[in-house]
Coordinates of N, CA, C and O in Angstrom, one line a residue:
M220 N 6.5 29.1 -1.4 CA 6.3 27.7 -1.8 C 7.1 27.5 -3.0 O 6.9 28.1 -4.0
G221 N 8.0 26.5 -2.9 CA 8.8 26.1 -4.0 C 8.0 25.3 -5.0 O 7.5 24.3 -4.7
R222 N 8.0 25.9 -6.2 CA 7.2 25.2 -7.2 C 7.7 23.9 -7.7 O 6.9 22.9 -7.9
W223 N 9.0 23.7 -7.8 CA 9.6 22.5 -8.3 C 10.4 21.8 -7.2 O 11.3 21.1 -7.5
E224 N 10.1 22.1 -5.9 CA 10.9 21.5 -4.9 C 10.8 20.0 -4.8 O 9.7 19.5 -5.0
P225 N 11.9 19.3 -4.7 CA 11.8 17.8 -4.7 C 11.0 17.2 -3.5 O 10.9 17.9 -2.5
G226 N 10.5 16.1 -3.7 CA 9.8 15.4 -2.6 C 8.3 15.9 -2.4 O 7.7 15.6 -1.3
A227 N 7.8 16.6 -3.3 CA 6.4 17.1 -3.1 C 5.4 16.0 -2.9 O 4.5 16.1 -2.0
R228 N 5.5 15.0 -3.7 CA 4.5 13.9 -3.6 C 4.5 13.3 -2.2 O 3.5 13.1 -1.5
E229 N 5.7 13.0 -1.6 CA 5.9 12.4 -0.3 C 5.4 13.4 0.8 O 4.7 13.0 1.7
R230 N 5.7 14.7 0.6 CA 5.2 15.7 1.6 C 3.7 15.8 1.6 O 3.1 16.0 2.6
L231 N 3.1 15.7 0.4 CA 1.7 15.7 0.3 C 1.0 14.5 1.0 O 0.0 14.7 1.8
V232 N 1.6 13.4 0.9 CA 1.1 12.2 1.6 C 1.2 12.4 3.1 O 0.2 12.1 3.8
V233 N 2.3 12.8 3.6 CA 2.5 13.0 5.0 C 1.6 14.1 5.5 O 0.9 13.9 6.6
A234 N 1.5 15.2 4.8 CA 0.6 16.2 5.2 C -0.9 15.8 5.3 O -1.6 16.1 6.3
A235 N -1.3 15.0 4.3 CA -2.7 14.5 4.3 C -2.9 13.6 5.4 O -3.9 13.7 6.1
V236 N -2.0 12.6 5.7 CA -2.2 11.7 6.8 C -2.3 12.4 8.1 O -3.1 12.1 8.9
D237 N -1.4 13.4 8.3 CA -1.4 14.2 9.5 C -2.7 14.9 9.7 O -3.3 14.9 10.8
L238 N -3.2 15.6 8.6 CA -4.4 16.3 8.7 C -5.6 15.4 8.9 O -6.6 15.7 9.7
F239 N -5.7 14.3 8.2 CA -6.8 13.3 8.4 C -6.8 12.9 9.8 O -7.9 12.7 10.4
T240 N -5.7 12.6 10.4 CA -5.6 12.1 11.8 C -6.0 13.3 12.8 O -6.8 13.0 13.7
E241 N -5.6 14.5 12.5 CA -5.9 15.6 13.4 C -7.3 16.1 13.3 O -7.9 16.3 14.4
Q242 N -7.9 16.2 12.1 CA -9.2 16.8 12.0 C -10.2 16.0 11.3 O -11.4 16.4 11.1
G243 N -9.8 14.8 10.8 CA -10.8 13.9 10.1 C -10.7 14.1 8.6 O -10.3 15.2 8.1
Y244 N -11.0 13.1 7.9 CA -10.9 13.1 6.4 C -11.9 14.1 5.8 O -11.5 14.9 5.0
D245 N -13.1 14.1 6.2 CA -14.1 14.9 5.7 C -13.8 16.4 5.9 O -14.2 17.3 5.0
A246 N -13.2 16.8 7.0 CA -13.0 18.2 7.3 C -11.7 18.7 6.7 O -11.4 19.9 6.7
T247 N -10.9 17.8 6.1 CA -9.7 18.2 5.5 C -9.9 18.6 4.0 O -10.5 17.8 3.2
T248 N -9.3 19.8 3.6 CA -9.5 20.2 2.2 C -8.1 20.0 1.5 O -7.1 19.9 2.1
V249 N -8.2 20.0 0.2 CA -7.0 19.9 -0.7 C -6.1 21.1 -0.4 O -4.9 21.0 -0.3
A250 N -6.7 22.3 -0.2 CA -6.0 23.5 0.0 C -5.2 23.4 1.3 O -4.0 23.8 1.4
Q251 N -5.8 22.8 2.4 CA -5.1 22.6 3.6 C -3.9 21.6 3.4 O -2.8 21.9 4.0
I252 N -4.1 20.6 2.7 CA -3.1 19.6 2.5 C -1.9 20.2 1.7 O -0.7 20.1 2.1
A253 N -2.2 21.0 0.7 CA -1.2 21.7 -0.1 C -0.4 22.6 0.8 O 0.8 22.7 0.7
E254 N -1.1 23.4 1.6 CA -0.5 24.4 2.4 C 0.5 23.7 3.4 O 1.6 24.1 3.6
R255 N 0.0 22.7 4.1 CA 0.8 21.9 5.0 C 2.1 21.3 4.4 O 3.1 21.3 5.0
A256 N 1.9 20.9 3.1 CA 3.0 20.3 2.4 C 4.0 21.3 1.8 O 5.1 21.0 1.3
G257 N 3.6 22.6 1.8 CA 4.4 23.6 1.3 C 4.4 23.7 -0.2 O 5.4 24.1 -0.8
V258 N 3.3 23.3 -0.8 CA 3.2 23.4 -2.3 C 1.9 24.1 -2.7 O 1.0 24.4 -1.8
T259 N 1.7 24.4 -3.9 CA 0.5 25.0 -4.4 C -0.6 24.0 -4.6 O -0.3 22.8 -4.7
K260 N -1.8 24.4 -4.7 CA -2.9 23.6 -5.0 C -2.7 22.9 -6.4 O -3.0 21.7 -6.6
S261 N -2.2 23.6 -7.4 CA -2.0 23.0 -8.7 C -0.9 21.9 -8.6 O -1.0 21.0 -9.4
T262 N 0.1 22.1 -7.7 CA 1.0 21.0 -7.6 C 0.4 19.8 -7.0 O 0.6 18.6 -7.4
F263 N -0.5 20.0 -6.1 CA -1.3 18.8 -5.5 C -2.0 18.1 -6.7 O -1.8 16.8 -6.8
F264 N -2.7 18.8 -7.6 CA -3.4 18.2 -8.6 C -2.5 17.6 -9.7 O -3.0 16.7 -10.5
R265 N -1.3 18.0 -9.8 CA -0.3 17.3 -10.7 C 0.0 15.9 -10.2 O 0.3 15.1 -11.0
H266 N 0.0 15.8 -8.9 CA 0.3 14.5 -8.3 C -0.9 13.6 -8.0 O -0.7 12.3 -8.1
F267 N -2.0 14.1 -7.7 CA -3.2 13.4 -7.3 C -4.5 14.0 -7.9 O -4.6 15.2 -7.8
P268 N -5.4 13.1 -8.3 CA -6.6 13.7 -8.9 C -7.6 14.2 -7.8 O -8.4 15.1 -8.0
D269 N -7.5 13.6 -6.5 CA -8.3 14.1 -5.4 C -7.6 13.6 -4.1 O -6.7 12.9 -4.1
K270 N -8.2 14.0 -3.0 CA -7.5 13.7 -1.7 C -7.7 12.2 -1.4 O -6.8 11.7 -0.6
R271 N -8.6 11.6 -1.9 CA -8.8 10.1 -1.6 C -7.6 9.3 -2.1 O -7.2 8.4 -1.5
E272 N -7.1 9.8 -3.3 CA -6.0 9.0 -3.9 C -4.7 9.1 -3.1 O -3.8 8.3 -3.4
L273 N -4.6 10.0 -2.2 CA -3.3 10.2 -1.5 C -3.0 8.9 -0.7 O -1.8 8.6 -0.5
L274 N -4.0 8.3 -0.2 CA -3.8 7.1 0.7 C -3.5 5.8 -0.1 O -3.2 4.8 0.5
V275 N -3.6 5.9 -1.4 CA -3.2 4.7 -2.2 C -2.2 5.1 -3.2 O -2.1 4.5 -4.3
A276 N -1.3 6.0 -2.8 CA -0.4 6.6 -3.7 C 0.5 5.6 -4.3 O 0.9 5.7 -5.5
G277 N 0.9 4.6 -3.6 CA 1.9 3.6 -4.2 C 1.2 2.4 -4.7 O 1.9 1.4 -5.0
Q278 N -0.1 2.4 -4.9 CA -0.8 1.1 -5.3 C -0.3 0.6 -6.6 O -0.1 -0.6 -6.7
E279 N -0.2 1.4 -7.6 CA 0.3 0.9 -8.9 C 1.7 0.3 -8.8 O 1.9 -0.7 -9.4
T280 N 2.5 1.0 -8.1 CA 3.9 0.5 -7.9 C 3.9 -0.8 -7.2 O 4.6 -1.8 -7.6
L281 N 3.1 -0.9 -6.2 CA 3.0 -2.1 -5.4 C 2.4 -3.3 -6.2 O 3.0 -4.4 -6.2
S282 N 1.4 -3.0 -7.0 CA 0.8 -4.0 -7.9 C 1.9 -4.5 -8.9 O 2.0 -5.7 -9.2
R283 N 2.6 -3.5 -9.5 CA 3.6 -3.9 -10.5 C 4.7 -4.7 -9.9 O 5.2 -5.7 -10.4
L284 N 5.2 -4.4 -8.7 CA 6.3 -5.1 -8.0 C 5.8 -6.5 -7.7 O 6.6 -7.5 -7.8
L285 N 4.6 -6.7 -7.2 CA 4.1 -8.0 -6.9 C 4.0 -8.9 -8.2 O 4.5 -10.0 -8.2
A286 N 3.5 -8.3 -9.2 CA 3.4 -9.0 -10.5 C 4.8 -9.4 -11.1 O 5.0 -10.5 -11.6
E287 N 5.7 -8.4 -11.0 CA 7.1 -8.7 -11.5 C 7.8 -9.8 -10.7 O 8.4 -10.7 -11.3
G288 N 7.6 -9.8 -9.4 CA 8.2 -10.8 -8.6 C 7.6 -12.2 -8.9 O 8.4 -13.2 -9.0
I289 N 6.3 -12.2 -9.1 CA 5.7 -13.5 -9.5 C 6.2 -14.0 -10.8 O 6.5 -15.2 -11.0
A290 N 6.3 -13.1 -11.8 CA 6.8 -13.4 -13.1 C 8.2 -13.9 -13.1 O 8.6 -14.8 -13.9
E291 N 9.0 -13.4 -12.2 CA 10.4 -13.7 -12.2 C 10.7 -14.9 -11.3 O 11.9 -15.3 -11.2
A292 N 9.7 -15.5 -10.6 CA 10.0 -16.6 -9.8 C 10.5 -17.8 -10.6 O 10.2 -17.9 -11.8
P293 N 11.2 -18.7 -10.0 CA 11.7 -19.9 -10.8 C 10.6 -20.6 -11.5 O 9.5 -20.6 -10.9
A294 N 10.9 -21.1 -12.6 CA 9.8 -21.8 -13.4 C 9.1 -22.9 -12.7 O 7.9 -23.2 -12.9
D295 N 9.9 -23.6 -11.8 CA 9.3 -24.7 -11.1 C 8.6 -24.3 -9.7 O 8.1 -25.2 -9.0
A296 N 8.5 -23.0 -9.5 CA 7.9 -22.6 -8.2 C 6.4 -22.8 -8.3 O 5.8 -22.5 -9.3
G297 N 5.8 -23.3 -7.2 CA 4.4 -23.4 -7.1 C 3.7 -22.0 -7.0 O 4.5 -21.0 -6.8
P298 N 2.4 -21.9 -7.0 CA 1.7 -20.6 -6.9 C 2.1 -19.8 -5.7 O 2.4 -18.6 -5.8
L299 N 2.1 -20.5 -4.5 CA 2.4 -19.7 -3.3 C 3.9 -19.4 -3.2 O 4.2 -18.3 -2.6
D300 N 4.7 -20.2 -3.8 CA 6.1 -19.9 -3.8 C 6.4 -18.7 -4.7 O 7.2 -17.8 -4.4
A301 N 5.7 -18.6 -5.8 CA 5.8 -17.4 -6.7 C 5.2 -16.2 -6.0 O 5.8 -15.1 -6.1
V302 N 4.1 -16.3 -5.3 CA 3.6 -15.2 -4.5 C 4.6 -14.7 -3.5 O 4.8 -13.5 -3.3
A303 N 5.3 -15.7 -2.8 CA 6.3 -15.3 -1.9 C 7.4 -14.4 -2.5 O 7.9 -13.4 -1.9
V304 N 7.8 -14.7 -3.7 CA 8.8 -13.9 -4.5 C 8.2 -12.5 -4.7 O 8.9 -11.5 -4.6
G305 N 6.9 -12.5 -5.1 CA 6.3 -11.2 -5.3 C 6.2 -10.4 -4.0 O 6.4 -9.2 -4.1
L306 N 5.9 -11.0 -2.9 CA 5.9 -10.3 -1.6 C 7.2 -9.8 -1.3 O 7.3 -8.6 -0.8
E307 N 8.3 -10.5 -1.5 CA 9.6 -10.0 -1.2 C 9.9 -8.8 -2.1 O 10.5 -7.8 -1.6
R308 N 9.6 -8.9 -3.4 CA 9.9 -7.8 -4.3 C 9.1 -6.5 -3.8 O 9.6 -5.4 -3.7
A309 N 7.8 -6.7 -3.5 CA 7.0 -5.5 -3.2 C 7.4 -5.0 -1.8 O 7.4 -3.7 -1.6
S310 N 7.8 -5.8 -0.9 CA 8.2 -5.4 0.4 C 9.4 -4.5 0.4 O 9.6 -3.6 1.2
S311 N 10.2 -4.7 -0.6 CA 11.5 -3.9 -0.8 C 11.1 -2.4 -1.0 O 12.0 -1.5 -0.7
A312 N 9.9 -2.1 -1.4 CA 9.6 -0.7 -1.7 C 9.0 0.0 -0.5 O 8.8 1.2 -0.5
M313 N 8.9 -0.7 0.6 CA 8.3 -0.1 1.8 C 9.4 0.2 2.8 O 10.1 -0.7 3.4
G314 N 9.7 1.4 3.0 CA 10.8 1.9 3.8 C 10.4 2.5 5.1 O 9.2 2.4 5.5
P315 N 11.3 3.2 5.7 CA 11.0 3.8 7.0 C 9.8 4.8 7.0 O 9.1 4.8 8.0
M316 N 9.6 5.5 5.9 CA 8.5 6.4 5.9 C 7.2 5.7 5.9 O 6.3 6.1 6.6
S317 N 7.1 4.5 5.2 CA 5.9 3.7 5.2 C 5.6 3.2 6.6 O 4.5 3.2 7.1
R318 N 6.7 2.8 7.3 CA 6.5 2.3 8.7 C 6.1 3.4 9.6 O 5.2 3.2 10.5
E319 N 6.6 4.6 9.5 CA 6.3 5.7 10.3 C 4.9 6.2 10.2 O 4.2 6.5 11.1
L320 N 4.4 6.2 8.9 CA 3.0 6.6 8.6 C 2.0 5.6 8.9 O 0.8 6.0 9.1
A321 N 2.3 4.4 9.0 CA 1.3 3.3 9.1 C 0.3 3.5 10.3 O -0.9 3.4 10.0
P322 N 0.7 3.8 11.5 CA -0.3 3.9 12.6 C -1.2 5.1 12.3 O -2.4 4.9 12.6
R323 N -0.7 6.2 11.8 CA -1.6 7.3 11.5 C -2.5 7.0 10.3 O -3.7 7.4 10.3
L324 N -2.0 6.3 9.3 CA -2.8 5.9 8.2 C -3.9 5.0 8.6 O -5.1 5.1 8.2
K325 N -3.6 4.0 9.5 CA -4.6 3.1 10.0 C -5.7 3.8 10.7 O -6.9 3.5 10.5
A326 N -5.3 4.8 11.5 CA -6.3 5.6 12.3 C -7.2 6.4 11.3 O -8.4 6.5 11.5
A327 N -6.6 7.0 10.3 CA -7.4 7.8 9.4 C -8.4 6.9 8.6 O -9.5 7.3 8.4
V328 N -7.9 5.7 8.2 CA -8.8 4.8 7.4 C -9.9 4.3 8.4 O -11.1 4.3 7.9
A329 N -9.6 4.0 9.6 CA -10.6 3.5 10.5 C -11.7 4.5 10.8 O -12.9 4.2 11.1
A330 N -11.4 5.8 10.7 CA -12.3 6.9 11.0 C -13.2 7.3 9.8 O -14.0 8.2 10.0
S331 N -12.9 6.8 8.6 CA -13.6 7.2 7.4 C -14.2 6.1 6.6 O -13.4 5.2 6.1
T332 N -15.5 6.0 6.4 CA -16.1 5.0 5.6 C -15.6 5.1 4.1 O -15.3 4.0 3.5
E333 N -15.4 6.3 3.6 CA -14.9 6.5 2.3 C -13.5 5.9 2.1 O -13.2 5.2 1.1
L334 N -12.7 6.1 3.1 CA -11.3 5.6 3.0 C -11.3 4.1 3.2 O -10.4 3.4 2.6
Q335 N -12.2 3.5 4.0 CA -12.3 2.1 4.2 C -12.7 1.4 2.8 O -12.1 0.4 2.5
E336 N -13.6 2.1 2.1 CA -14.0 1.6 0.8 C -12.8 1.6 -0.2 O -12.6 0.7 -0.9
R337 N -12.1 2.7 -0.1 CA -10.9 2.8 -1.0 C -9.8 1.8 -0.7 O -9.2 1.2 -1.6
D338 N -9.7 1.5 0.6 CA -8.7 0.5 1.0 C -9.1 -0.9 0.6 O -8.3 -1.7 0.1
A339 N -10.4 -1.1 0.6 CA -10.9 -2.4 0.1 C -10.7 -2.6 -1.4 O -10.3 -3.6 -1.9
L340 N -10.9 -1.5 -2.1 CA -10.6 -1.5 -3.6 C -9.1 -1.7 -3.9 O -8.8 -2.4 -4.8
K341 N -8.3 -1.2 -3.0 CA -6.8 -1.4 -3.2 C -6.5 -2.9 -3.0 O -5.8 -3.5 -3.8
S342 N -7.1 -3.6 -2.1 CA -6.9 -5.0 -1.9 C -7.4 -5.8 -3.1 O -6.7 -6.7 -3.5
V343 N -8.5 -5.4 -3.7 CA -9.0 -6.1 -4.9 C -8.0 -5.9 -6.0 O -7.7 -6.9 -6.7
S344 N -7.5 -4.7 -6.2 CA -6.5 -4.4 -7.2 C -5.2 -5.2 -7.0 O -4.7 -5.8 -8.0
L345 N -4.7 -5.3 -5.8 CA -3.5 -6.1 -5.6 C -3.7 -7.6 -5.8 O -2.9 -8.3 -6.4
A346 N -4.9 -8.1 -5.4 CA -5.2 -9.5 -5.7 C -5.3 -9.8 -7.2 O -4.8 -10.8 -7.7
A347 N -5.9 -8.8 -7.9 CA -6.0 -9.0 -9.4 C -4.7 -9.0 -10.0 O -4.4 -9.8 -11.0
A348 N -3.7 -8.2 -9.6 CA -2.4 -8.1 -10.1 C -1.7 -9.4 -9.9 O -1.0 -10.0 -10.8
M349 N -1.8 -10.0 -8.7 CA -1.1 -11.3 -8.4 C -1.8 -12.4 -9.2 O -1.1 -13.3 -9.8
T350 N -3.1 -12.4 -9.3 CA -3.9 -13.4 -10.0 C -3.5 -13.4 -11.5 O -3.2 -14.5 -12.1
G351 N -3.4 -12.2 -12.1 CA -3.0 -12.1 -13.5 C -1.6 -12.6 -13.7 O -1.4 -13.3 -14.7
A352 N -0.7 -12.3 -12.8 CA 0.7 -12.8 -13.0 C 0.8 -14.3 -12.9 O 1.5 -14.9 -13.6
L353 N 0.0 -14.9 -12.0 CA 0.0 -16.3 -11.8 C -0.6 -17.0 -13.0 O -0.1 -18.0 -13.5
V354 N -1.7 -16.5 -13.5 CA -2.4 -17.0 -14.7 C -1.4 -17.0 -15.9 O -1.3 -17.9 -16.7
A355 N -0.6 -15.9 -16.0 CA 0.4 -15.7 -17.1 C 1.5 -16.8 -17.0 O 2.1 -17.2 -17.9
R356 N 1.7 -17.3 -15.8 CA 2.6 -18.4 -15.5 C 2.0 -19.8 -15.8 O 2.7 -20.8 -15.7
G357 N 0.7 -19.8 -16.2 CA 0.1 -21.1 -16.5 C -0.7 -21.7 -15.3 O -1.2 -22.8 -15.4
V358 N -0.8 -20.9 -14.2 CA -1.6 -21.4 -13.1 C -3.1 -21.3 -13.4 O -3.5 -20.3 -13.9
P359 N -3.9 -22.4 -13.2 CA -5.3 -22.4 -13.5 C -6.0 -21.2 -12.7 O -5.6 -20.9 -11.6
D360 N -7.0 -20.6 -13.3 CA -7.6 -19.4 -12.7 C -8.1 -19.6 -11.3 O -7.8 -18.7 -10.5
P361 N -8.8 -20.6 -10.9 CA -9.3 -20.7 -9.5 C -8.1 -20.8 -8.5 O -8.1 -20.1 -7.5
T362 N -7.0 -21.5 -8.9 CA -5.9 -21.6 -8.0 C -5.1 -20.3 -8.0 O -4.7 -19.8 -6.9
A363 N -5.0 -19.6 -9.1 CA -4.4 -18.3 -9.2 C -5.1 -17.3 -8.3 O -4.5 -16.5 -7.6
A364 N -6.4 -17.3 -8.4 CA -7.3 -16.4 -7.6 C -7.1 -16.6 -6.1 O -6.9 -15.6 -5.4
L365 N -7.1 -17.8 -5.7 CA -6.9 -18.2 -4.3 C -5.5 -17.8 -3.8 O -5.4 -17.1 -2.8
A366 N -4.5 -18.1 -4.6 CA -3.2 -17.7 -4.2 C -3.0 -16.2 -4.2 O -2.3 -15.6 -3.3
G367 N -3.6 -15.5 -5.1 CA -3.6 -14.0 -5.1 C -4.3 -13.4 -3.8 O -3.7 -12.5 -3.2
E368 N -5.4 -14.0 -3.5 CA -6.1 -13.5 -2.3 C -5.3 -13.8 -1.0 O -5.2 -13.0 -0.1
L369 N -4.6 -15.0 -1.0 CA -3.8 -15.3 0.2 C -2.6 -14.4 0.2 O -2.1 -14.0 1.3
G370 N -2.1 -14.0 -1.0 CA -1.0 -13.0 -1.0 C -1.3 -11.7 -0.5 O -0.6 -11.1 0.3
V371 N -2.5 -11.2 -0.8 CA -3.0 -9.9 -0.2 C -3.1 -10.0 1.3 O -2.7 -9.1 2.0
L372 N -3.8 -11.1 1.7 CA -4.0 -11.3 3.2 C -2.6 -11.3 3.9 O -2.4 -10.7 4.9
A373 N -1.7 -12.0 3.3 CA -0.3 -12.1 3.9 C 0.4 -10.8 3.9 O 1.0 -10.4 4.9
F374 N 0.2 -10.0 2.8 CA 0.8 -8.7 2.8 C 0.2 -7.8 3.9 O 0.9 -7.1 4.6
K375 N -1.1 -7.8 4.0 CA -1.8 -6.9 4.9 C -1.4 -7.3 6.4 O -1.2 -6.5 7.2
R376 N -1.4 -8.6 6.6 CA -1.1 -9.1 8.0 C 0.4 -8.8 8.3 O 0.7 -8.3 9.4
G377 N 1.2 -9.1 7.4 CA 2.7 -8.8 7.6 C 2.9 -7.3 7.8 O 3.7 -6.9 8.7
Y378 N 2.2 -6.5 7.0 CA 2.4 -5.0 7.1 C 1.9 -4.5 8.5 O 2.5 -3.7 9.1
A379 N 0.8 -5.0 8.9 CA 0.3 -4.6 10.2 C 1.2 -5.0 11.3 O 1.5 -4.2 12.2
Q380 N 1.8 -6.2 11.3 CA 2.8 -6.6 12.3 C 4.1 -5.8 12.2 O 4.6 -5.3 13.2
W381 N 4.5 -5.6 11.0 CA 5.8 -4.8 10.8 C 5.6 -3.3 11.3 O 6.5 -2.8 11.9
S382 N 4.5 -2.7 11.0 CA 4.3 -1.3 11.3 C 4.1 -1.1 12.8 O 4.3 -0.1 13.3
D383 N 3.7 -2.2 13.5 CA 3.5 -2.1 15.0 C 4.9 -2.3 15.7 O 5.0 -2.0 16.9
G384 N 5.9 -2.8 15.0 CA 7.2 -3.1 15.6 C 8.0 -1.9 15.7 O 7.7 -0.8 15.2
D385 N 9.0 -2.0 16.5 CA 9.9 -0.9 16.7 C 11.4 -1.2 16.4 O 12.3 -0.4 16.7
R386 N 11.6 -2.3 15.7 CA 12.9 -2.6 15.2 C 13.1 -2.2 13.8 O 12.2 -1.7 13.1
D387 N 14.4 -2.3 13.3 CA 14.7 -1.9 12.0 C 14.7 -3.0 11.0 O 15.3 -3.0 10.0
D388 N 13.9 -4.0 11.3 CA 13.8 -5.2 10.4 C 12.9 -4.9 9.2 O 12.3 -3.9 9.1
E389 N 13.0 -5.8 8.2 CA 12.3 -5.6 6.9 C 10.9 -6.1 6.9 O 10.6 -7.1 7.6
L390 N 10.1 -5.5 6.1 CA 8.7 -6.0 5.9 C 8.6 -7.4 5.4 O 7.8 -8.2 5.7
A391 N 9.6 -7.8 4.5 CA 9.5 -9.1 3.8 C 9.4 -10.2 4.8 O 8.6 -11.2 4.6
G392 N 10.2 -10.1 5.9 CA 10.1 -11.2 6.9 C 8.7 -11.4 7.5 O 8.3 -12.5 7.7
Y393 N 8.1 -10.3 7.7 CA 6.7 -10.4 8.3 C 5.7 -10.9 7.3 O 4.8 -11.7 7.6
A394 N 5.8 -10.4 6.0 CA 4.9 -10.9 5.0 C 5.1 -12.4 4.7 O 4.1 -13.1 4.5
L395 N 6.3 -12.8 4.6 CA 6.6 -14.2 4.3 C 6.1 -15.1 5.5 O 5.6 -16.2 5.3
A396 N 6.3 -14.7 6.7 CA 5.9 -15.4 7.9 C 4.3 -15.5 7.9 O 3.8 -16.6 8.1
A397 N 3.7 -14.4 7.5 CA 2.2 -14.5 7.4 C 1.7 -15.4 6.3 O 0.8 -16.1 6.5
L398 N 2.5 -15.4 5.2 CA 2.1 -16.3 4.1 C 2.3 -17.8 4.6 O 1.4 -18.6 4.3
G399 N 3.3 -18.0 5.3 CA 3.5 -19.4 5.8 C 2.4 -19.8 6.8 O 1.9 -20.9 6.7
E400 N 2.0 -18.9 7.6 CA 0.9 -19.2 8.5 C -0.4 -19.5 7.7 O -1.2 -20.4 8.1
L401 N -0.7 -18.7 6.7 CA -1.9 -18.8 5.9 C -1.8 -20.1 5.1 O -2.8 -20.8 4.9
R402 N -0.6 -20.5 4.6 CA -0.4 -21.8 3.9 C -0.8 -22.9 4.8 O -1.5 -23.8 4.5
A403 N -0.3 -22.9 6.1 CA -0.6 -23.9 7.0 C -2.1 -24.0 7.4 O -2.7 -25.0 7.5
A404 N -2.6 -22.8 7.6 CA -4.1 -22.7 7.9 C -4.9 -23.3 6.8 O -5.9 -24.0 7.0
S405 N -4.6 -23.0 5.5 CA -5.4 -23.5 4.4 C -5.2 -25.0 4.3 O -6.2 -25.7 3.9
A406 N -4.1 -25.5 4.6 CA -3.9 -27.0 4.5 C -4.7 -27.7 5.6 O -5.1 -28.8 5.4
S407 N -5.0 -27.0 6.7 CA -5.8 -27.6 7.7 C -7.3 -27.6 7.4 O -8.1 -28.2 8.2
L408 N -7.7 -26.9 6.4 CA -9.1 -26.8 6.0 C -9.7 -28.2 5.6 O -10.9 -28.4 5.7
G409 N -8.8 -29.0 5.0 CA -9.1 -30.3 4.5 C -10.4 -30.5 3.9 O -11.1 -31.0 3.5

């Protein structure tokens, strides 16, 4: 096992998703994940505090990218237009590995109550990041909170459609299309 071999974090995520899919979340140990990834147990713990955190490995990065995109949107952009810029920025971080892992990750989450709870907390965190970025732009809190929630829903819907596809297109198109659908749907609530 190479102690400082590059890509350990990514290998750990892939190994965990594969093991969770093969034998279930509860039956999978940190030692098994580390062994499958070709690293030591201590390397595992340098990257992740526990096995639950593997499935939200990029959450902080995703939250940061969403918030940065919103902050950098044109000054005259409305809340949902700023969210669209954030979705584009965050989508750029999702590459082929994310797309490849998505179906297995979805299956692992669906099979574990603990992972479903962690996934729900991830959504709350992403919405809070977008809401905070919108409030910093001067958007009133209720409007910012609603736009942040719509942003999370658009990201999740877009991600699901993107990961089910077999083309080499970008996630941003799916997320922005989902945001457009949600914008239209919310306008019809009247």
